mmCIF file of C-alpha atoms in Angstrom:
data_model
loop_
_atom_site.group_PDB
_atom_site.id
_atom_site.type_symbol
_atom_site.label_atom_id
_atom_site.label_comp_id
_atom_site.label_asym_id
_atom_site.label_seq_id
_atom_site.Cartn_x
_atom_site.Cartn_y
_atom_site.Cartn_z
ATOM 1 C CA MET A 1 21.316 -5.454 -17.639
ATOM 2 C CA THR A 2 24.214 -7.707 -16.812
ATOM 3 C CA PRO A 3 23.861 -11.459 -16.242
ATOM 4 C CA SER A 4 24.943 -11.086 -12.625
ATOM 5 C CA ASN A 5 21.925 -8.874 -11.927
ATOM 6 C CA ARG A 6 19.349 -11.261 -13.366
ATOM 7 C CA VAL A 7 17.092 -13.680 -11.614
ATOM 8 C CA GLU A 8 15.315 -16.263 -13.750
ATOM 9 C CA LEU A 9 11.753 -17.198 -12.953
ATOM 10 C CA ALA A 10 11.189 -20.923 -12.800
ATOM 11 C CA LEU A 11 8.100 -20.940 -14.976
ATOM 12 C CA PRO A 12 6.582 -24.340 -15.681
ATOM 13 C CA HIS A 13 7.209 -25.950 -19.088
ATOM 14 C CA THR A 14 9.636 -23.268 -20.252
ATOM 15 C CA ASN A 15 13.173 -23.590 -21.484
ATOM 16 C CA LYS A 16 15.573 -20.782 -22.255
ATOM 17 C CA THR A 17 12.785 -18.248 -22.580
ATOM 18 C CA ASP A 18 12.322 -18.090 -18.797
ATOM 19 C CA LEU A 19 11.292 -14.576 -17.946
ATOM 20 C CA VAL A 20 14.149 -12.396 -16.665
ATOM 21 C CA LEU A 21 13.713 -9.885 -13.886
ATOM 22 C CA GLU A 22 16.171 -7.524 -12.304
ATOM 23 C CA GLU A 23 17.235 -8.730 -8.898
ATOM 24 C CA GLY A 24 16.092 -5.556 -7.179
ATOM 25 C CA ALA A 25 12.592 -5.795 -8.635
ATOM 26 C CA HIS A 26 12.395 -9.454 -7.662
ATOM 27 C CA LYS A 27 13.245 -8.638 -4.040
ATOM 28 C CA ARG A 28 10.734 -5.807 -3.872
ATOM 29 C CA MET A 29 8.012 -8.085 -5.184
ATOM 30 C CA ALA A 30 8.899 -10.665 -2.537
ATOM 31 C CA GLN A 31 8.385 -8.048 0.178
ATOM 32 C CA VAL A 32 4.706 -7.642 -0.618
ATOM 33 C CA LEU A 33 3.655 -11.153 -1.600
ATOM 34 C CA ALA A 34 1.957 -11.606 1.752
ATOM 35 C CA VAL A 35 0.215 -8.243 1.406
ATOM 36 C CA ASP A 36 -0.879 -9.026 -2.128
ATOM 37 C CA ASP A 37 -2.586 -12.194 -0.912
ATOM 38 C CA VAL A 38 -5.412 -10.100 0.519
ATOM 39 C CA ASP A 39 -6.567 -9.562 -3.066
ATOM 40 C CA SER A 40 -7.716 -13.156 -3.385
ATOM 41 C CA SER A 41 -11.128 -12.662 -1.818
ATOM 42 C CA ASP A 42 -11.715 -9.501 -3.833
ATOM 43 C CA ASP A 43 -10.713 -11.259 -7.038
ATOM 44 C CA ARG A 44 -13.355 -13.921 -6.588
ATOM 45 C CA ALA A 45 -15.941 -11.210 -5.994
ATOM 46 C CA GLU A 46 -14.798 -9.466 -9.169
ATOM 47 C CA GLY A 47 -14.956 -12.625 -11.248
ATOM 48 C CA SER A 48 -11.221 -13.233 -11.381
ATOM 49 C CA THR A 49 -9.898 -16.697 -12.126
ATOM 50 C CA SER A 50 -7.207 -16.556 -9.427
ATOM 51 C CA ARG A 51 -7.348 -19.167 -6.674
ATOM 52 C CA THR A 52 -6.864 -18.857 -2.928
ATOM 53 C CA GLN A 53 -3.532 -20.634 -2.813
ATOM 54 C CA PRO A 54 -0.090 -19.398 -1.750
ATOM 55 C CA ARG A 55 1.492 -17.369 -4.505
ATOM 56 C CA SER A 56 5.129 -16.776 -5.271
ATOM 57 C CA LEU A 57 7.126 -15.495 -8.175
ATOM 58 C CA MET A 58 8.821 -18.889 -8.203
ATOM 59 C CA SER A 59 5.615 -20.869 -7.755
ATOM 60 C CA HIS A 60 4.381 -23.335 -10.341
ATOM 61 C CA THR A 61 0.867 -23.510 -8.954
ATOM 62 C CA SER A 62 0.323 -19.780 -9.367
ATOM 63 C CA ALA A 63 0.851 -20.050 -13.107
ATOM 64 C CA THR A 64 -0.724 -23.403 -13.807
ATOM 65 C CA PRO A 65 -4.507 -23.989 -13.780
ATOM 66 C CA GLY A 66 -5.825 -26.835 -11.690
ATOM 67 C CA ILE A 67 -6.536 -30.200 -13.226
ATOM 68 C CA GLY A 68 -9.614 -29.984 -15.408
ATOM 69 C CA SER A 69 -9.655 -26.185 -15.432
ATOM 70 C CA PRO A 70 -10.700 -24.954 -18.890
ATOM 71 C CA LEU A 71 -8.385 -22.608 -20.753
ATOM 72 C CA ARG A 72 -9.914 -19.590 -22.429
ATOM 73 C CA ARG A 73 -8.898 -16.775 -24.742
ATOM 74 C CA ASP A 74 -9.172 -13.221 -23.582
ATOM 75 C CA GLU A 75 -11.983 -11.528 -25.448
ATOM 76 C CA ARG A 76 -10.212 -8.225 -25.934
ATOM 77 C CA TYR A 77 -6.513 -9.013 -26.219
ATOM 78 C CA CYS A 78 -6.355 -11.852 -28.716
ATOM 79 C CA PHE A 79 -5.553 -10.034 -31.951
ATOM 80 C CA ASP A 80 -5.623 -11.858 -35.300
ATOM 81 C CA ASP A 81 -2.343 -10.198 -36.269
ATOM 82 C CA GLY A 82 -0.724 -10.709 -32.856
ATOM 83 C CA ASN A 83 2.675 -12.399 -33.019
ATOM 84 C CA VAL A 84 3.231 -13.625 -29.454
ATOM 85 C CA ILE A 85 0.972 -15.876 -27.390
ATOM 86 C CA LEU A 86 1.021 -15.833 -23.603
ATOM 87 C CA LEU A 87 -0.821 -18.012 -21.103
ATOM 88 C CA VAL A 88 -1.573 -16.119 -17.891
ATOM 89 C CA TYR A 89 -2.932 -18.662 -15.429
ATOM 90 C CA ASP A 90 -5.809 -20.064 -17.526
ATOM 91 C CA THR A 91 -6.209 -17.189 -20.015
ATOM 92 C CA PHE A 92 -4.541 -16.860 -23.422
ATOM 93 C CA PHE A 93 -3.418 -13.482 -24.751
ATOM 94 C CA LYS A 94 -2.261 -12.967 -28.342
ATOM 95 C CA VAL A 95 -0.625 -9.587 -28.625
ATOM 96 C CA HIS A 96 2.156 -7.745 -30.443
ATOM 97 C CA ARG A 97 5.778 -8.034 -29.438
ATOM 98 C CA SER A 98 6.362 -4.386 -30.191
ATOM 99 C CA ARG A 99 3.917 -3.399 -27.449
ATOM 100 C CA LEU A 100 5.588 -5.656 -24.889
ATOM 101 C CA CYS A 101 9.082 -4.403 -25.720
ATOM 102 C CA VAL A 102 8.482 -0.717 -25.082
ATOM 103 C CA ASP A 103 10.315 1.060 -22.267
ATOM 104 C CA ASP A 104 13.085 -1.551 -22.331
ATOM 105 C CA SER A 105 10.845 -3.948 -20.401
ATOM 106 C CA VAL A 106 11.849 -7.452 -19.333
ATOM 107 C CA PHE A 107 9.988 -8.772 -22.373
ATOM 108 C CA SER A 108 12.573 -7.146 -24.630
ATOM 109 C CA THR A 109 15.183 -9.275 -22.861
ATOM 110 C CA LEU A 110 12.971 -12.337 -23.035
ATOM 111 C CA PHE A 111 12.552 -12.128 -26.804
ATOM 112 C CA CYS A 112 16.305 -11.786 -27.280
ATOM 113 C CA LEU A 113 17.134 -15.068 -25.561
ATOM 114 C CA PRO A 114 18.295 -17.814 -27.950
ATOM 115 C CA GLN A 115 16.081 -20.824 -28.648
ATOM 116 C CA GLU A 116 17.246 -24.409 -29.097
ATOM 117 C CA THR A 117 15.308 -25.054 -32.298
ATOM 118 C CA ASP A 118 12.607 -23.314 -34.250
ATOM 119 C CA SER A 119 10.134 -25.998 -33.227
ATOM 120 C CA ASN A 120 10.721 -25.229 -29.555
ATOM 121 C CA VAL A 121 10.171 -21.497 -29.806
ATOM 122 C CA GLU A 122 7.654 -20.445 -27.199
ATOM 123 C CA GLY A 123 4.959 -17.900 -27.779
ATOM 124 C CA VAL A 124 4.304 -18.661 -31.465
ATOM 125 C CA SER A 125 1.556 -21.264 -31.040
ATOM 126 C CA TRP A 126 -1.325 -22.043 -28.731
ATOM 127 C CA HIS A 127 0.384 -25.302 -27.790
ATOM 128 C CA ARG A 128 3.613 -23.634 -26.610
ATOM 129 C CA PRO A 129 2.698 -20.249 -25.133
ATOM 130 C CA ILE A 130 4.871 -18.170 -22.856
ATOM 131 C CA ARG A 131 3.526 -18.787 -19.370
ATOM 132 C CA LEU A 132 3.371 -15.956 -16.838
ATOM 133 C CA PRO A 133 2.698 -16.316 -13.088
ATOM 134 C CA GLU A 134 0.230 -13.459 -13.054
ATOM 135 C CA LYS A 135 -3.443 -12.672 -12.570
ATOM 136 C CA PRO A 136 -5.325 -12.486 -15.879
ATOM 137 C CA ARG A 137 -7.177 -9.386 -14.728
ATOM 138 C CA ARG A 138 -3.984 -7.610 -13.753
ATOM 139 C CA PHE A 139 -2.228 -8.489 -16.998
ATOM 140 C CA ALA A 140 -5.262 -7.373 -19.022
ATOM 141 C CA ASN A 141 -5.212 -4.020 -17.235
ATOM 142 C CA LEU A 142 -1.518 -3.660 -18.037
ATOM 143 C CA LEU A 143 -2.259 -4.373 -21.706
ATOM 144 C CA TRP A 144 -4.995 -1.747 -21.623
ATOM 145 C CA ALA A 145 -2.403 0.843 -20.570
ATOM 146 C CA LEU A 146 0.066 -0.327 -23.219
ATOM 147 C CA TYR A 147 -2.505 -0.213 -26.037
ATOM 148 C CA ALA A 148 -4.478 2.861 -24.914
ATOM 149 C CA LEU A 149 -4.340 6.043 -26.964
ATOM 150 C CA PRO A 150 -3.258 9.275 -25.252
ATOM 151 C CA ALA A 151 -6.871 10.462 -25.174
ATOM 152 C CA GLU A 152 -7.906 7.264 -23.404
ATOM 153 C CA LEU A 153 -5.164 7.625 -20.809
ATOM 154 C CA ASN A 154 -6.126 11.245 -20.176
ATOM 155 C CA SER A 155 -9.787 10.291 -19.829
ATOM 156 C CA VAL A 156 -9.115 8.034 -16.831
ATOM 157 C CA ALA A 157 -10.895 9.816 -14.009
ATOM 158 C CA ASP A 158 -9.000 10.495 -10.808
ATOM 159 C CA ASP A 159 -11.620 8.808 -8.655
ATOM 160 C CA SER A 160 -11.900 5.657 -6.591
ATOM 161 C CA ALA A 161 -13.806 3.811 -9.330
ATOM 162 C CA ASN A 162 -10.510 3.443 -11.204
ATOM 163 C CA CYS A 163 -8.436 2.509 -8.157
ATOM 164 C CA LEU A 164 -8.322 -1.224 -8.871
ATOM 165 C CA ARG A 165 -7.260 -0.708 -12.496
ATOM 166 C CA LEU A 166 -4.541 1.750 -11.493
ATOM 167 C CA VAL A 167 -3.240 -0.592 -8.794
ATOM 168 C CA ASP A 168 -3.095 -3.462 -11.282
ATOM 169 C CA ILE A 169 -1.287 -1.336 -13.860
ATOM 170 C CA ALA A 170 1.253 -0.018 -11.360
ATOM 171 C CA MET A 171 2.010 -3.459 -9.890
ATOM 172 C CA ALA A 172 2.304 -5.224 -13.247
ATOM 173 C CA ALA A 173 4.258 -2.376 -14.855
ATOM 174 C CA GLN A 174 6.797 -2.433 -12.032
ATOM 175 C CA LYS A 175 7.081 -6.212 -12.181
ATOM 176 C CA TYR A 176 7.779 -6.319 -15.916
ATOM 177 C CA GLY A 177 9.827 -3.127 -16.166
ATOM 178 C CA PHE A 178 7.465 -0.657 -17.869
ATOM 179 C CA GLN A 179 8.838 2.366 -16.014
ATOM 180 C CA THR A 180 6.869 5.070 -17.845
ATOM 181 C CA THR A 181 3.585 3.217 -17.386
ATOM 182 C CA GLU A 182 4.381 2.599 -13.724
ATOM 183 C CA ASN A 183 5.029 6.298 -13.105
ATOM 184 C CA TRP A 184 1.785 7.264 -14.843
ATOM 185 C CA ALA A 185 -0.287 4.814 -12.776
ATOM 186 C CA VAL A 186 1.305 5.846 -9.475
ATOM 187 C CA ASP A 187 0.725 9.550 -10.197
ATOM 188 C CA ARG A 188 -2.922 8.875 -10.980
ATOM 189 C CA LEU A 189 -3.242 6.789 -7.844
ATOM 190 C CA LYS A 190 -1.945 9.657 -5.734
ATOM 191 C CA LYS A 191 -4.746 11.852 -7.059
ATOM 192 C CA VAL A 192 -7.293 9.143 -6.231
ATOM 193 C CA VAL A 193 -6.065 8.952 -2.634
ATOM 194 C CA LYS A 194 -6.202 12.747 -2.282
ATOM 195 C CA THR A 195 -9.780 13.036 -3.544
ATOM 196 C CA SER A 196 -11.389 9.820 -2.297
ATOM 197 C CA GLU A 197 -14.288 10.242 0.113
ATOM 198 C CA ASN A 198 -13.793 6.848 1.749
ATOM 199 C CA VAL A 199 -10.404 5.151 1.638
ATOM 200 C CA ASP A 200 -11.760 2.162 3.548
ATOM 201 C CA GLY A 201 -14.817 1.364 1.443
ATOM 202 C CA VAL A 202 -13.652 1.918 -2.129
ATOM 203 C CA VAL A 203 -9.900 2.500 -2.207
ATOM 204 C CA ASN A 204 -8.553 -0.718 -0.713
ATOM 205 C CA PRO A 205 -5.695 0.393 1.573
ATOM 206 C CA TRP A 206 -3.894 -2.942 1.335
ATOM 207 C CA ARG A 207 -3.690 -2.561 -2.433
ATOM 208 C CA VAL A 208 -2.452 1.020 -2.282
ATOM 209 C CA PHE A 209 0.184 0.261 0.336
ATOM 210 C CA SER A 210 1.286 -2.689 -1.803
ATOM 211 C CA VAL A 211 1.883 -0.328 -4.719
ATOM 212 C CA ALA A 212 3.770 2.116 -2.490
ATOM 213 C CA THR A 213 6.016 -0.716 -1.242
ATOM 214 C CA VAL A 214 6.637 -2.406 -4.583
ATOM 215 C CA CYS A 215 7.203 0.850 -6.457
ATOM 216 C CA GLN A 216 9.197 2.295 -3.559
ATOM 217 C CA ASN A 217 7.087 5.447 -3.595
ATOM 218 C CA ASN A 218 7.189 7.012 -0.145
ATOM 219 C CA GLU A 219 5.014 9.953 -1.231
ATOM 220 C CA LEU A 220 2.099 7.628 -2.036
ATOM 221 C CA ARG A 221 2.598 5.804 1.264
ATOM 222 C CA GLN A 222 2.589 9.052 3.243
ATOM 223 C CA LEU A 223 -0.471 10.357 1.389
ATOM 224 C CA MET A 224 -2.376 7.211 2.273
ATOM 225 C CA ILE A 225 -1.356 7.418 5.931
ATOM 226 C CA GLU A 226 -2.391 11.085 6.175
ATOM 227 C CA ARG A 227 -5.700 10.382 4.428
ATOM 228 C CA ILE A 228 -6.570 7.515 6.770
ATOM 229 C CA ILE A 229 -5.712 9.516 9.904
ATOM 230 C CA HIS A 230 -7.700 12.499 8.590
ATOM 231 C CA GLN A 231 -10.801 10.369 8.067
ATOM 232 C CA ALA A 232 -10.401 8.754 11.484
ATOM 233 C CA ASN A 233 -10.237 12.207 13.087
ATOM 234 C CA HIS A 234 -13.522 13.047 11.338
ATOM 235 C CA ARG A 235 -15.095 9.780 12.536
ATOM 236 C CA ARG A 236 -15.319 8.214 9.098
ATOM 237 C CA LEU A 237 -13.029 5.393 10.188
ATOM 238 C CA ALA A 238 -12.794 3.603 13.524
ATOM 239 C CA TRP A 239 -9.545 3.877 15.476
ATOM 240 C CA SER A 240 -9.625 0.113 15.968
ATOM 241 C CA TRP A 241 -9.448 -0.211 12.183
ATOM 242 C CA LEU A 242 -6.228 1.832 12.188
ATOM 243 C CA VAL A 243 -4.771 -0.542 14.767
ATOM 244 C CA THR A 244 -5.700 -3.549 12.637
ATOM 245 C CA ILE A 245 -4.319 -2.278 9.344
ATOM 246 C CA GLY A 246 -1.281 -0.762 11.056
ATOM 247 C CA GLU A 247 -0.325 -4.082 12.617
ATOM 248 C CA SER A 248 -1.123 -6.043 9.448
ATOM 249 C CA LEU A 249 1.180 -3.912 7.320
ATOM 250 C CA GLN A 250 3.603 -2.847 10.067
ATOM 251 C CA ILE A 251 2.837 0.850 9.644
ATOM 252 C CA THR A 252 3.883 2.426 12.925
ATOM 253 C CA GLU A 253 2.182 5.763 12.211
ATOM 254 C CA LEU A 254 -1.248 4.112 11.990
ATOM 255 C CA MET A 255 -0.621 1.850 14.978
ATOM 256 C CA GLY A 256 0.465 4.806 17.101
ATOM 257 C CA GLU A 257 -2.529 6.968 16.186
ATOM 258 C CA GLY A 258 -4.974 4.111 16.635
ATOM 259 C CA TYR A 259 -3.678 2.938 20.000
ATOM 260 C CA TYR A 260 -3.328 6.463 21.391
ATOM 261 C CA HIS A 261 -6.859 7.580 20.509
ATOM 262 C CA LEU A 262 -8.282 4.371 21.933
ATOM 263 C CA VAL A 263 -6.352 4.502 25.195
ATOM 264 C CA ILE A 264 -7.458 8.073 26.021
ATOM 265 C CA ARG A 265 -11.072 6.896 25.881
ATOM 266 C CA ASP A 266 -12.989 5.355 28.760
ATOM 267 C CA HIS A 267 -11.637 1.789 28.886
ATOM 268 C CA THR A 268 -15.182 0.402 28.676
ATOM 269 C CA ARG A 269 -15.376 1.732 25.098
ATOM 270 C CA TRP A 270 -12.074 0.357 23.851
ATOM 271 C CA ASN A 271 -13.549 -2.657 22.123
ATOM 272 C CA GLU A 272 -17.124 -1.569 21.667
ATOM 273 C CA ASP A 273 -17.067 -2.689 18.026
ATOM 274 C CA GLY A 274 -15.558 -6.069 18.975
ATOM 275 C CA LYS A 275 -12.730 -5.826 16.432
ATOM 276 C CA LEU A 276 -9.747 -5.798 18.791
ATOM 277 C CA THR A 277 -7.965 -8.977 19.807
ATOM 278 C CA GLU A 278 -7.071 -9.845 23.395
ATOM 279 C CA ALA A 279 -3.431 -9.002 22.675
ATOM 280 C CA GLN A 280 -4.413 -5.568 21.344
ATOM 281 C CA VAL A 281 -6.561 -4.857 24.421
ATOM 282 C CA ALA A 282 -3.616 -5.878 26.617
ATOM 283 C CA LYS A 283 -1.430 -3.354 24.791
ATOM 284 C CA LEU A 284 -4.019 -0.679 25.524
ATOM 285 C CA TYR A 285 -3.818 -1.405 29.264
ATOM 286 C CA ILE A 286 -0.017 -1.195 29.115
ATOM 287 C CA GLY A 287 -0.277 2.107 27.256
ATOM 288 C CA LEU A 288 -2.772 3.422 29.812
ATOM 289 C CA CYS A 289 -0.363 2.734 32.671
ATOM 290 C CA ARG A 290 2.527 4.421 30.882
ATOM 291 C CA LEU A 291 0.517 7.507 29.949
ATOM 292 C CA ALA A 292 -0.769 7.776 33.520
ATOM 293 C CA ALA A 293 2.831 7.850 34.721
ATOM 294 C CA TYR A 294 3.667 10.575 32.187
ATOM 295 C CA LYS A 295 0.649 12.532 33.351
ATOM 296 C CA ASP A 296 1.883 12.483 36.962
ATOM 297 C CA LEU A 297 5.249 13.770 35.787
ATOM 298 C CA LEU A 298 3.542 16.472 33.757
ATOM 299 C CA PHE A 299 1.580 17.805 36.738
ATOM 300 C CA GLY A 300 4.426 17.381 39.175
ATOM 301 C CA SER A 301 7.294 18.862 37.164
ATOM 302 C CA PRO A 302 6.471 21.650 34.695
ATOM 303 C CA ILE A 303 8.463 21.686 31.488
ATOM 304 C CA LEU A 304 10.653 24.731 31.768
ATOM 305 C CA PRO A 305 11.427 26.877 28.716
ATOM 306 C CA ILE A 306 15.055 27.440 27.840
ATOM 307 C CA VAL A 307 15.474 31.199 28.138
ATOM 308 C CA ASP A 308 17.986 33.728 29.424
ATOM 309 C CA HIS A 309 16.788 35.025 32.803
ATOM 310 C CA ASP A 310 17.620 38.666 32.274
ATOM 311 C CA CYS A 311 14.228 40.088 33.212
ATOM 312 C CA LEU A 312 13.904 42.566 36.080
ATOM 313 C CA MET A 313 12.028 40.106 38.298
ATOM 314 C CA GLY A 314 14.845 37.579 38.317
ATOM 315 C CA PRO A 315 14.928 33.836 37.532
ATOM 316 C CA ASP A 316 13.223 32.698 40.755
ATOM 317 C CA ILE A 317 10.137 34.854 40.232
ATOM 318 C CA CYS A 318 10.027 33.914 36.554
ATOM 319 C CA ARG A 319 10.127 30.216 37.438
ATOM 320 C CA ALA A 320 7.403 30.577 40.061
ATOM 321 C CA ARG A 321 5.099 32.440 37.680
ATOM 322 C CA TRP A 322 5.781 29.910 34.919
ATOM 323 C CA GLU A 323 4.868 27.020 37.247
ATOM 324 C CA LEU A 324 1.673 28.805 38.260
ATOM 325 C CA MET A 325 0.659 29.379 34.644
ATOM 326 C CA TRP A 326 1.521 25.736 33.869
ATOM 327 C CA ARG A 327 -0.777 24.411 36.592
ATOM 328 C CA GLN A 328 -3.563 26.833 35.643
ATOM 329 C CA ALA A 329 -3.369 25.665 32.052
ATOM 330 C CA LEU A 330 -3.506 22.011 33.044
ATOM 331 C CA ASP A 331 -6.417 22.591 35.413
ATOM 332 C CA LEU A 332 -8.396 24.310 32.664
ATOM 333 C CA CYS A 333 -7.847 21.576 30.088
ATOM 334 C CA GLY A 334 -10.799 19.352 30.940
ATOM 335 C CA LEU A 335 -9.280 16.525 28.903
ATOM 336 C CA PRO A 336 -9.169 12.778 29.519
ATOM 337 C CA SER A 337 -6.720 12.010 32.311
ATOM 338 C CA VAL A 338 -4.062 10.457 30.045
ATOM 339 C CA HIS A 339 -4.436 12.694 26.989
ATOM 340 C CA ILE A 340 -0.814 13.852 27.167
ATOM 341 C CA VAL A 341 -0.723 15.336 23.677
ATOM 342 C CA GLY A 342 -3.916 17.244 24.389
ATOM 343 C CA TYR A 343 -2.506 18.593 27.652
ATOM 344 C CA LEU A 344 0.625 19.897 25.953
ATOM 345 C CA ALA A 345 -1.400 21.486 23.143
ATOM 346 C CA ALA A 346 -3.698 23.150 25.663
ATOM 347 C CA VAL A 347 -0.779 24.493 27.683
ATOM 348 C CA LEU A 348 0.798 25.953 24.552
ATOM 349 C CA LYS A 349 -2.471 27.618 23.569
ATOM 350 C CA TYR A 350 -2.934 29.005 27.101
ATOM 351 C CA MET A 351 0.579 30.413 27.213
ATOM 352 C CA ARG A 352 0.153 32.159 23.870
ATOM 353 C CA HIS A 353 -2.853 34.061 25.164
ATOM 354 C CA LYS A 354 -1.077 35.184 28.326
#
């Protein structure tokens, strides 16, 4: 890692031991800070000590407890023989440097930085810990992965109950450069998404899409999209929910599926669950008008196949028969008036049986 590729985190009360991140990782984290903020309400429900305040990798408030907030020591990861002390928000961790330096992580760079004097060395006493702008829960889950035995890692079930832990491990591992741990967590998370019965209720989509964005894993992103659309098609998720999450995370595939399946309904049922905004309902009306225009074109001008007219009947007779079959197929569809995709699928099915 060359100096030109480093970005120093402006951690409060630190000197030359400011944590070093690769510039690319720093930018990827910045892309999902807004998405990651949705965790705040869940954290309070899970007993986390994080606060509902704007967070940033460069933020002082995210790493510093509020005035009067008590500091505590983590019950599991404060080892008597630990040789580095970290303060993560309001929680102390006393762990082993060797564990933090595996996989050529950013901590290995941190511990190599020179100190001014021995008395100013950070991380060797409770009074001068290394401060990290991180959630205590997330950092504890990362430590679990770093300290776990192979049997413990293999025993992690590929179910939604472990989704939060896997998300935490993947996000923290990517942030601090534990590449092997990141890959393991993302692979496990893929299996969770594939097997989960309810991606909305247990596997928080915002969290999973955050991991896919931060870790630049398009396979995980596509798996999540396919899983959500599959459950919506089987009426386990509302199409309005796809519109909401699609617009929140700018996922065009979910927005397109959600809007299309809503607009082909009777317009009186568009917002029957009351979850669409006025702007979203307006978009549905615009979509309805456009699909109606496409439908008129579909009935008025059959889509002609590109073929060589070398049959005995000649091109004119072929065209006439094709147009007749086209109209018969459309008349037999019995689909909503603007269900363009359904019309085309029905025509294809009809033609195959002719």
